[in-house]
Coordinates of N, CA and C in Angstrom, one line a residue:
Chain A
X28 N 0.9 -1.2 0.0 CA 0.0 0.0 0.0 C 0.9 1.2 0.0
X29 N 0.7 2.1 -1.0 CA 1.6 3.3 -1.1 C 1.1 4.5 -0.3
X30 N -0.2 4.5 0.1 CA -0.7 5.6 0.9 C -1.8 5.1 1.8
X31 N -2.0 5.8 2.9 CA -3.1 5.5 3.8 C -4.2 6.6 3.6
X32 N -5.4 6.2 3.4 CA -6.5 7.1 3.1 C -7.4 7.3 4.3
X33 N -8.2 8.4 4.4 CA -9.2 8.6 5.4 C -8.6 8.5 6.8
X34 N -7.4 9.0 7.0 CA -6.7 8.9 8.3 C -6.6 10.3 8.9
X35 N -6.2 10.3 10.2 CA -5.8 11.6 10.8 C -4.3 11.5 11.1
X36 N -3.6 12.6 11.0 CA -2.2 12.6 11.3 C -1.9 13.8 12.3
X37 N -1.1 13.4 13.3 CA -0.8 14.5 14.3 C 0.3 15.4 13.6
X38 N 0.1 16.7 13.9 CA 1.0 17.7 13.3 C 2.4 17.6 13.9
X39 N 2.4 17.3 15.2 CA 3.7 17.3 15.9 C 4.4 16.0 15.8
X40 N 5.6 15.9 15.5 CA 6.4 14.7 15.4 C 6.8 14.3 16.8
X41 N 7.1 13.0 17.0 CA 7.8 12.4 18.2 C 9.3 12.5 17.8
X42 N 10.1 13.0 18.7 CA 11.5 13.2 18.5 C 12.3 12.4 19.6
X43 N 13.1 11.5 19.2 CA 13.8 10.6 20.1 C 15.3 10.7 19.8
X44 N 16.2 10.4 20.7 CA 17.6 10.3 20.5 C 18.1 11.6 19.7
X45 N 17.8 12.8 20.3 CA 18.3 14.0 19.6 C 17.9 14.1 18.2
X46 N 16.8 13.5 17.8 CA 16.3 13.7 16.4 C 16.8 12.6 15.5
X47 N 17.6 11.7 16.0 CA 18.1 10.6 15.2 C 17.0 9.6 14.8
X48 N 16.0 9.6 15.7 CA 14.8 8.8 15.4 C 13.6 9.7 15.6
X49 N 12.7 9.8 14.5 CA 11.6 10.7 14.6 C 10.4 9.9 14.0
X50 N 9.2 10.2 14.5 CA 8.0 9.5 14.0 C 6.8 10.4 14.0
X51 N 5.8 10.0 13.2 CA 4.6 10.7 13.2 C 3.4 9.7 13.3
X52 N 2.4 10.0 14.1 CA 1.3 9.1 14.4 C 0.2 9.3 13.4
X53 N -0.2 8.1 12.9 CA -1.3 8.1 11.9 C -2.4 7.3 12.6
X54 N -3.6 7.9 12.6 CA -4.8 7.3 13.3 C -5.8 6.9 12.3
X55 N -6.3 5.7 12.4 CA -7.2 5.1 11.5 C -8.7 5.1 12.1
X56 N -9.6 5.1 11.2 CA -11.0 5.2 11.6 C -11.4 4.1 12.5
X57 N -10.8 2.9 12.4 CA -11.1 1.8 13.3 C -10.5 1.9 14.6
X58 N -9.8 3.0 14.9 CA -9.2 3.1 16.2 C -7.7 2.6 16.3
X59 N -7.3 2.0 15.2 CA -5.9 1.5 15.2 C -4.9 2.7 14.9
X60 N -3.7 2.4 15.1 CA -2.6 3.5 15.0 C -1.4 2.9 14.3
X61 N -0.7 3.7 13.5 CA 0.6 3.4 13.0 C 1.5 4.6 13.2
X62 N 2.8 4.4 13.2 CA 3.7 5.5 13.2 C 4.5 5.4 11.9
X63 N 4.8 6.5 11.3 CA 5.7 6.6 10.1 C 6.9 7.3 10.6
X64 N 8.1 6.7 10.4 CA 9.3 7.3 11.0 C 10.5 7.2 10.2
X65 N 11.5 7.9 10.7 CA 12.8 7.9 10.1 C 13.9 7.7 11.2
X66 N 14.8 6.8 10.9 CA 15.9 6.5 11.8 C 17.2 6.9 11.0
X67 N 18.0 7.7 11.6 CA 19.4 8.0 11.1 C 20.3 6.9 11.6
X68 N 21.5 6.8 10.9 CA 22.5 5.8 11.3 C 22.8 5.9 12.8
X69 N 22.9 4.8 13.5 CA 23.2 4.8 14.9 C 22.7 3.5 15.5
X70 N 22.9 3.4 16.8 CA 22.4 2.2 17.5 C 21.4 2.6 18.6
X71 N 20.3 2.0 18.7 CA 19.2 2.4 19.6 C 18.6 1.2 20.2
X72 N 17.9 1.4 21.3 CA 17.1 0.4 22.0 C 15.7 1.0 22.2
X73 N 14.7 0.1 21.9 CA 13.3 0.6 22.0 C 12.6 -0.4 22.9
X74 N 11.7 0.1 23.7 CA 10.8 -0.8 24.4 C 9.4 -0.8 23.7
X75 N 8.7 -1.9 23.9 CA 7.3 -2.0 23.4 C 6.3 -2.1 24.5
X76 N 5.1 -1.6 24.3 CA 4.0 -2.0 25.2 C 3.1 -3.0 24.4
X77 N 2.6 -2.5 23.3 CA 1.8 -3.4 22.3 C 2.8 -4.1 21.5
X78 N 2.4 -5.2 20.9 CA 3.2 -5.9 19.9 C 3.2 -5.0 18.7
X79 N 4.3 -5.1 17.9 CA 4.5 -4.2 16.8 C 4.9 -5.0 15.5
X80 N 4.5 -4.5 14.4 CA 5.0 -5.0 13.1 C 5.8 -3.8 12.6
X81 N 7.1 -4.0 12.4 CA 8.0 -3.0 11.9 C 8.3 -3.3 10.4
X82 N 7.8 -2.4 9.5 CA 8.0 -2.6 8.1 C 9.1 -1.6 7.7
X83 N 10.2 -2.0 7.1 CA 11.2 -1.1 6.6 C 10.9 -0.8 5.2
X84 N 10.5 0.5 5.0 CA 10.1 1.0 3.7 C 11.3 1.2 2.8
X85 N 12.4 1.8 3.4 CA 13.6 2.0 2.7 C 14.7 2.0 3.7
X86 N 15.9 1.6 3.3 CA 17.1 1.6 4.2 C 17.6 0.3 4.6
X87 N 18.3 0.2 5.7 CA 18.9 -1.0 6.2 C 19.2 -1.0 7.6
X88 N 18.8 -2.0 8.4 CA 19.0 -2.1 9.8 C 19.5 -3.5 10.2
X89 N 20.1 -3.6 11.3 CA 20.3 -4.9 11.9 C 19.5 -4.9 13.3
X90 N 18.7 -5.9 13.5 CA 17.9 -6.0 14.8 C 18.3 -7.2 15.6
X91 N 18.3 -6.9 16.9 CA 18.4 -8.0 17.9 C 17.1 -8.1 18.6
X92 N 16.4 -9.1 18.3 CA 15.0 -9.3 18.8 C 15.0 -10.1 20.2
X93 N 14.0 -9.9 21.0 CA 14.0 -10.6 22.3 C 14.0 -12.1 22.1
X94 N 14.9 -12.7 22.9 CA 15.0 -14.2 22.8 C 16.0 -14.6 21.8
X95 N 16.5 -13.7 21.0 CA 17.5 -14.1 20.0 C 18.9 -13.6 20.4
X96 N 19.9 -14.4 20.0 CA 21.2 -14.0 20.2 C 21.9 -13.6 18.9
X97 N 21.2 -13.6 17.8 CA 21.7 -13.2 16.5 C 21.1 -11.9 16.0
X98 N 22.0 -11.1 15.5 CA 21.5 -9.9 14.8 C 21.0 -10.3 13.4
X99 N 19.9 -9.7 13.0 CA 19.3 -10.0 11.8 C 19.2 -8.8 10.9
X100 N 19.7 -8.9 9.7 CA 19.6 -7.7 8.7 C 18.3 -7.6 8.1
X101 N 17.7 -6.4 8.1 CA 16.4 -6.2 7.5 C 16.5 -5.0 6.6
X102 N 16.2 -5.1 5.3 CA 16.3 -4.0 4.4 C 15.0 -3.6 3.9
X103 N 15.0 -2.5 3.1 CA 13.7 -2.0 2.5 C 12.9 -3.1 1.8
X104 N 11.6 -3.1 2.2 CA 10.7 -4.1 1.6 C 10.5 -5.3 2.6
X105 N 11.3 -5.4 3.6 CA 11.2 -6.4 4.6 C 10.6 -5.9 5.9
X106 N 10.3 -6.8 6.8 CA 9.7 -6.4 8.1 C 10.1 -7.4 9.2
X107 N 9.8 -7.0 10.4 CA 10.0 -7.9 11.6 C 8.9 -7.6 12.6
X108 N 8.6 -8.6 13.4 CA 7.6 -8.5 14.5 C 8.3 -8.3 15.8
X109 N 7.8 -7.6 16.7 CA 8.3 -7.4 18.1 C 7.2 -7.7 19.1
X110 N 7.4 -8.6 20.0 CA 6.4 -8.9 21.0 C 6.0 -7.7 21.9
X111 N 4.8 -7.8 22.5 CA 4.4 -6.8 23.5 C 5.3 -6.8 24.7
X112 N 5.4 -5.7 25.4 CA 6.1 -5.6 26.7 C 7.5 -6.2 26.6
X113 N 8.2 -5.8 25.6 CA 9.6 -6.3 25.4 C 10.5 -5.1 25.0
X114 N 11.7 -5.5 24.6 CA 12.6 -4.4 24.0 C 13.4 -5.1 22.9
X115 N 13.9 -4.2 22.0 CA 14.8 -4.7 21.0 C 15.9 -3.7 20.7
X116 N 17.0 -4.2 20.2 CA 18.1 -3.3 19.8 C 18.2 -3.2 18.3
X117 N 18.5 -2.1 17.8 CA 18.6 -1.9 16.4 C 19.9 -1.1 16.0
X118 N 20.6 -1.5 15.0 CA 21.7 -0.8 14.5 C 21.3 -0.3 13.1
X119 N 21.2 1.0 12.9 CA 20.7 1.5 11.7 C 22.0 1.8 10.8
X120 N 22.0 1.1 9.7 CA 23.2 1.1 8.8 C 23.1 2.2 7.7
X121 N 21.8 2.5 7.3 CA 21.6 3.5 6.3 C 20.3 4.2 6.8
X122 N 20.1 5.5 6.4 CA 18.9 6.2 6.7 C 17.7 5.3 6.4
X123 N 16.9 5.2 7.4 CA 15.8 4.2 7.2 C 14.4 4.8 7.4
X124 N 13.5 4.5 6.5 CA 12.1 5.0 6.5 C 11.3 3.7 6.9
X125 N 10.5 3.9 7.9 CA 9.8 2.7 8.4 C 8.3 3.1 8.7
X126 N 7.5 2.0 8.8 CA 6.1 2.1 9.2 C 5.9 1.1 10.3
X127 N 5.5 1.5 11.5 CA 5.3 0.7 12.6 C 3.8 0.5 12.9
X128 N 3.3 -0.7 12.8 CA 1.9 -1.0 13.1 C 1.8 -1.5 14.5
X129 N 0.9 -1.0 15.3 CA 0.6 -1.5 16.7 C -0.5 -2.5 16.7
X130 N -0.1 -3.7 17.1 CA -1.1 -4.8 17.0 C -1.7 -5.1 18.3
X131 N -2.9 -5.7 18.3 CA -3.7 -5.9 19.5 C -3.1 -7.2 20.2
Chain B
X26 N -3.9 24.0 15.1 CA -4.5 22.7 14.8 C -3.5 21.6 15.1
X27 N -3.9 20.7 16.0 CA -3.0 19.7 16.4 C -2.9 18.4 15.5
X28 N -4.0 18.2 14.7 CA -4.0 17.1 13.8 C -4.8 17.4 12.6
X29 N -4.5 16.7 11.5 CA -5.2 16.9 10.2 C -6.1 15.6 10.1
X30 N -7.4 15.9 9.8 CA -8.3 14.7 9.7 C -8.7 14.5 8.3
X31 N -9.2 13.3 8.0 CA -9.7 12.9 6.7 C -8.7 13.2 5.6
X32 N -7.5 12.9 5.8 CA -6.4 13.1 4.9 C -5.9 11.7 4.4
X33 N -5.1 11.8 3.3 CA -4.3 10.7 2.9 C -2.8 11.0 3.2
X34 N -2.0 10.0 3.6 CA -0.6 10.2 3.8 C 0.2 9.2 3.0
X35 N 1.2 9.6 2.3 CA 2.0 8.7 1.5 C 2.9 7.9 2.5
X36 N 3.0 6.6 2.3 CA 3.8 5.8 3.2 C 5.3 6.1 3.1
X37 N 5.7 6.4 1.9 CA 7.2 6.6 1.7 C 7.6 8.0 2.0
X38 N 8.6 8.2 2.7 CA 9.1 9.6 3.0 C 9.9 10.1 1.8
X39 N 10.0 11.4 1.8 CA 11.0 12.1 0.9 C 12.3 12.3 1.7
X40 N 13.4 11.9 1.2 CA 14.7 12.0 1.9 C 15.6 12.8 1.2
X41 N 16.1 13.9 1.8 CA 17.0 14.8 1.2 C 18.3 15.0 2.0
X42 N 19.3 15.4 1.4 CA 20.6 15.7 2.1 C 21.0 14.6 3.1
X43 N 21.1 13.4 2.5 CA 21.5 12.2 3.3 C 20.6 12.0 4.5
X44 N 19.4 12.4 4.5 CA 18.4 12.1 5.6 C 18.4 13.2 6.6
X45 N 19.2 14.3 6.3 CA 19.2 15.4 7.3 C 17.9 16.2 7.2
X46 N 17.2 16.1 6.0 CA 15.9 16.7 5.9 C 15.0 15.6 5.3
X47 N 13.9 15.3 6.0 CA 12.9 14.3 5.5 C 11.5 14.9 5.6
X48 N 10.7 14.4 4.7 CA 9.3 14.9 4.8 C 8.3 13.9 4.3
X49 N 7.1 14.1 4.7 CA 6.0 13.2 4.3 C 4.8 14.0 3.8
X50 N 4.3 13.6 2.7 CA 3.2 14.3 2.0 C 1.9 13.9 2.6
X51 N 1.1 15.0 2.9 CA -0.3 14.8 3.4 C -1.2 15.5 2.4
X52 N -2.2 14.7 1.9 CA -3.1 15.1 0.8 C -4.5 15.3 1.4
X53 N -5.0 16.5 1.1 CA -6.3 16.9 1.6 C -7.4 16.6 0.5
X54 N -8.7 16.5 1.0 CA -9.8 16.2 0.2 C -10.0 17.3 -0.9
X55 N -9.6 18.5 -0.6 CA -9.8 19.6 -1.5 C -8.7 19.7 -2.6
X56 N -7.8 18.7 -2.5 CA -6.7 18.7 -3.5 C -5.5 19.4 -3.1
X57 N -5.5 20.0 -1.9 CA -4.3 20.7 -1.5 C -3.4 19.7 -0.8
X58 N -2.2 20.2 -0.6 CA -1.1 19.3 -0.1 C -0.2 20.1 0.9
X59 N 0.2 19.3 2.0 CA 1.2 19.8 2.9 C 2.2 18.8 3.0
X60 N 3.4 19.2 3.5 CA 4.4 18.2 3.9 C 4.7 18.4 5.4
X61 N 4.9 17.3 6.1 CA 5.3 17.4 7.5 C 6.7 16.8 7.5
X62 N 7.7 17.6 8.1 CA 9.1 17.2 7.9 C 9.9 17.5 9.2
X63 N 11.1 16.9 9.1 CA 12.1 17.1 10.1 C 13.4 17.5 9.5
X64 N 14.0 18.5 10.1 CA 15.4 19.0 9.6 C 16.3 18.8 10.8
X65 N 17.4 18.2 10.5 CA 18.5 18.0 11.5 C 19.4 19.3 11.4
X66 N 20.2 19.6 12.4 CA 21.1 20.7 12.3 C 22.0 20.7 11.1
X67 N 22.1 21.8 10.4 CA 22.9 21.9 9.2 C 22.5 23.1 8.4
X68 N 23.1 23.2 7.2 CA 22.7 24.4 6.4 C 22.3 23.9 5.0
X69 N 21.1 24.3 4.6 CA 20.5 23.8 3.4 C 20.0 24.9 2.5
X70 N 19.8 24.6 1.2 CA 19.1 25.5 0.3 C 18.0 24.7 -0.4
X71 N 16.9 25.4 -0.4 CA 15.7 24.8 -1.1 C 15.1 25.7 -2.2
X72 N 14.7 25.1 -3.2 CA 14.0 25.8 -4.3 C 12.5 25.6 -4.1
X73 N 11.7 26.6 -4.6 CA 10.2 26.4 -4.6 C 9.7 26.5 -6.0
X74 N 8.6 25.8 -6.2 CA 7.8 26.0 -7.4 C 6.6 26.8 -7.0
X75 N 5.7 26.2 -6.1 CA 4.6 26.9 -5.6 C 5.1 27.8 -4.4
X76 N 4.3 28.8 -4.1 CA 4.6 29.6 -2.9 C 4.3 28.7 -1.7
X77 N 5.1 28.9 -0.6 CA 5.0 28.0 0.6 C 4.8 28.8 1.9
X78 N 4.0 28.3 2.8 CA 4.0 28.7 4.1 C 4.7 27.7 5.0
X79 N 5.8 28.1 5.6 CA 6.6 27.2 6.4 C 6.3 27.5 7.9
X80 N 5.7 26.6 8.5 CA 5.4 26.7 10.0 C 6.4 25.8 10.7
X81 N 7.1 26.4 11.7 CA 8.0 25.7 12.5 C 7.3 25.2 13.7
X82 N 7.0 23.9 13.8 CA 6.3 23.4 14.9 C 7.1 23.3 16.2
X83 N 8.4 22.9 16.0 CA 9.3 22.9 17.1 C 10.7 23.0 16.6
X84 N 11.6 23.6 17.3 CA 13.0 23.7 16.9 C 13.4 25.2 16.7
X85 N 14.5 25.4 16.0 CA 15.0 26.8 15.7 C 15.8 26.8 14.4
X86 N 15.5 27.7 13.5 CA 16.2 27.9 12.3 C 16.5 29.3 12.1
X87 N 17.5 29.6 11.2 CA 17.7 30.9 10.7 C 17.4 30.8 9.2
X88 N 16.7 31.8 8.6 CA 16.4 31.7 7.2 C 16.8 33.0 6.5
X89 N 17.3 32.8 5.3 CA 17.6 33.9 4.4 C 16.7 33.8 3.2
X90 N 15.7 34.7 3.2 CA 14.6 34.7 2.2 C 15.0 35.5 1.0
X91 N 14.4 35.2 -0.2 CA 14.7 35.9 -1.4 C 14.5 37.4 -1.3
X92 N 15.4 38.1 -1.7 CA 15.3 39.6 -1.7 C 15.8 40.2 -0.3
X93 N 16.1 39.3 0.6 CA 16.6 39.8 1.9 C 18.1 39.6 2.0
X94 N 18.7 40.5 2.8 CA 20.2 40.3 3.0 C 20.4 39.9 4.5
X95 N 19.3 39.8 5.2 CA 19.4 39.5 6.7 C 18.9 38.1 7.0
X96 N 19.6 37.4 7.8 CA 19.1 36.1 8.3 C 18.1 36.4 9.4
X97 N 17.0 35.7 9.4 CA 16.0 35.9 10.4 C 15.8 34.6 11.2
X98 N 15.7 34.7 12.5 CA 15.6 33.6 13.4 C 14.1 33.2 13.4
X99 N 13.8 32.0 13.3 CA 12.4 31.5 13.4 C 12.4 30.3 14.3
X100 N 11.5 30.3 15.4 CA 11.5 29.3 16.4 C 10.1 28.6 16.4
X101 N 10.0 27.5 17.1 CA 8.8 26.8 17.2 C 7.6 27.7 17.5
X102 N 6.5 27.6 16.8 CA 5.3 28.4 16.9 C 5.3 29.6 15.9
X103 N 6.4 29.8 15.2 CA 6.5 30.9 14.3 C 6.5 30.3 12.8
X104 N 6.4 31.2 11.9 CA 6.3 30.7 10.5 C 6.9 31.8 9.5
X105 N 7.2 31.4 8.3 CA 7.6 32.3 7.3 C 7.0 31.9 5.9
X106 N 6.9 32.9 5.0 CA 6.4 32.6 3.7 C 7.6 32.7 2.7
X107 N 7.4 31.8 1.7 CA 8.4 31.8 0.6 C 7.7 31.9 -0.7
X108 N 8.1 32.9 -1.6 CA 7.5 33.1 -2.9 C 7.6 31.9 -3.8
X109 N 6.8 31.7 -4.8 CA 6.9 30.7 -5.8 C 8.2 30.9 -6.6
X110 N 8.6 29.9 -7.2 CA 9.8 29.9 -8.2 C 11.0 30.7 -7.6
X111 N 11.3 30.4 -6.4 CA 12.4 31.1 -5.8 C 13.3 30.1 -5.0
X112 N 14.2 30.5 -4.2 CA 14.9 29.6 -3.3 C 15.2 30.4 -2.0
X113 N 15.5 29.6 -1.0 CA 15.9 30.2 0.3 C 16.9 29.3 0.9
X114 N 17.7 30.0 1.8 CA 18.7 29.2 2.6 C 18.3 29.1 4.0
X115 N 18.6 28.0 4.6 CA 18.2 27.8 6.0 C 19.3 27.2 6.8
X116 N 19.6 27.7 8.0 CA 20.5 27.2 8.9 C 19.7 26.6 10.1
X117 N 19.7 25.3 10.2 CA 19.0 24.6 11.3 C 19.8 24.5 12.5
X118 N 19.4 25.2 13.6 CA 20.2 25.3 14.8 C 19.9 24.2 15.8
X119 N 18.6 23.8 15.8 CA 18.1 22.7 16.6 C 17.3 21.8 15.8
X120 N 17.2 20.5 16.1 CA 16.3 19.6 15.4 C 14.9 20.3 15.2
X121 N 14.4 20.4 14.0 CA 13.3 21.2 13.7 C 12.2 20.3 13.1
X122 N 11.0 20.5 13.6 CA 9.8 19.8 13.1 C 9.0 20.9 12.4
X123 N 8.6 20.7 11.2 CA 7.9 21.7 10.4 C 6.7 21.2 9.6
X124 N 5.8 22.1 9.3 CA 4.7 21.8 8.4 C 4.8 22.8 7.3
X125 N 4.9 22.3 6.0 CA 5.0 23.2 4.9 C 3.6 23.1 4.1
X126 N 3.0 24.2 3.9 CA 1.7 24.3 3.1 C 2.1 24.9 1.8
X127 N 1.6 24.3 0.7 CA 1.8 24.7 -0.6 C 0.6 25.6 -1.0
X128 N 0.9 26.8 -1.4 CA -0.2 27.8 -1.6 C -0.4 28.0 -3.1
X129 N -1.6 28.4 -3.5 CA -1.9 28.6 -4.9 C -1.2 29.9 -5.4

């Protein structure tokens, strides 16, 4: 899907890690939410409350997911799942454009 | 206005200057368009086709507008206009969140 229709978008961005990670919230009519974001090269750790589907629209990252001891490379067009109430580490290799869906 | 309702948003970001400037297109039902973007600290030059209203949601920039010889400081909550078919220079002092409206 190249665009989301009939949505609301918050005007103010979320800014993390001195702007190296930024995202914008997109709200759907069914009450669900996604964030569209940009990660600059660097190494970051994120915590989750809800389970997440992280789609990498463009760029390249390595992720260390909960319960795994191996870093996995994820490039544009690929995605990964993160369980609820967990955390994951990410090494951003190239400027990365992502879409994060929050799952029930 | 804290959010835009009943809009479409493109999933893929626009990435400029190695990711130091990124933006996302928001399309309105009346056919108008805005972009929501982030600028990292640095110095950039942008060209315009349509006239633009640049609202700084958060952050701090200095702009040199066409026909001016003075840099002007613009901070979160302030805005500036740029004429069509022109260019302007911008020095981003702090990570800056902006909303650009394209005017007829």
